[in-house]
């Protein structure tokens, strides 16, 4: 069975055998990283059923993950949750990709910004190229 790779992942706690989205009320950490994701989610799920929790920071998601809960999240969030016992499933019909832009006035690039970009570039190089696309050089 061929699966298309997507940048968004379906996450469940290890040990839970059924990787289906059977209990929509078990969704935790509903992130809406852009309008396209919100649109995709509302087209595929009943928006009147609230998630278990809505969080501002992905780092908190691990505290709310239970055996039967699930979420969608970007790859970088998924690998953090995996360290806390989550299983990662790639979605065949995934939501739109998350795009993050970095904009700065060329005249205002300070040493701190240069160092940040250098560290960010090095970190991005450690991630799989089919999951993260970076145009930083």
PDB file of C-alpha atoms in Angstrom, residues 2 14 26 39 49 57 67 71 82 96 98 100 103 105 108-109 120-121 124 126:
ATOM      1  CA  UNK A   2       1.645   3.196  -1.147  1.00  0.00           C
ATOM      2  CA  UNK A  14       2.341   3.942  21.898  1.00  0.00           C
ATOM      3  CA  UNK A  26     -10.212  12.429  21.923  1.00  0.00           C
ATOM      4  CA  UNK A  39     -10.364  24.843   6.434  1.00  0.00           C
ATOM      5  CA  UNK A  49     -16.970  18.558  18.849  1.00  0.00           C
ATOM      6  CA  UNK A  57       2.688  25.929  22.958  1.00  0.00           C
ATOM      7  CA  UNK A  67      -3.612   6.261  25.448  1.00  0.00           C
ATOM      8  CA  UNK A  71      -3.642  14.998  17.265  1.00  0.00           C
ATOM      9  CA  UNK A  82       7.613  10.719  20.017  1.00  0.00           C
ATOM     10  CA  UNK A  96      -1.749  21.861   3.843  1.00  0.00           C
ATOM     11  CA  UNK A  98       2.897  24.784   7.420  1.00  0.00           C
ATOM     12  CA  UNK A 100       7.146  29.837   8.211  1.00  0.00           C
ATOM     13  CA  UNK A 103      11.884  38.438   7.066  1.00  0.00           C
ATOM     14  CA  UNK A 105      15.582  44.373   6.791  1.00  0.00           C
ATOM     15  CA  UNK A 108      19.396  45.587  10.379  1.00  0.00           C
ATOM     16  CA  UNK A 109      21.134  42.202  10.453  1.00  0.00           C
ATOM     17  CA  UNK A 120      18.764  27.497  12.833  1.00  0.00           C
ATOM     18  CA  UNK A 121      20.362  26.440   9.552  1.00  0.00           C
ATOM     19  CA  UNK A 124      17.370  22.271   9.965  1.00  0.00           C
ATOM     20  CA  UNK A 126      19.656  17.532  10.852  1.00  0.00           C
TER      21      UNK A 126
END
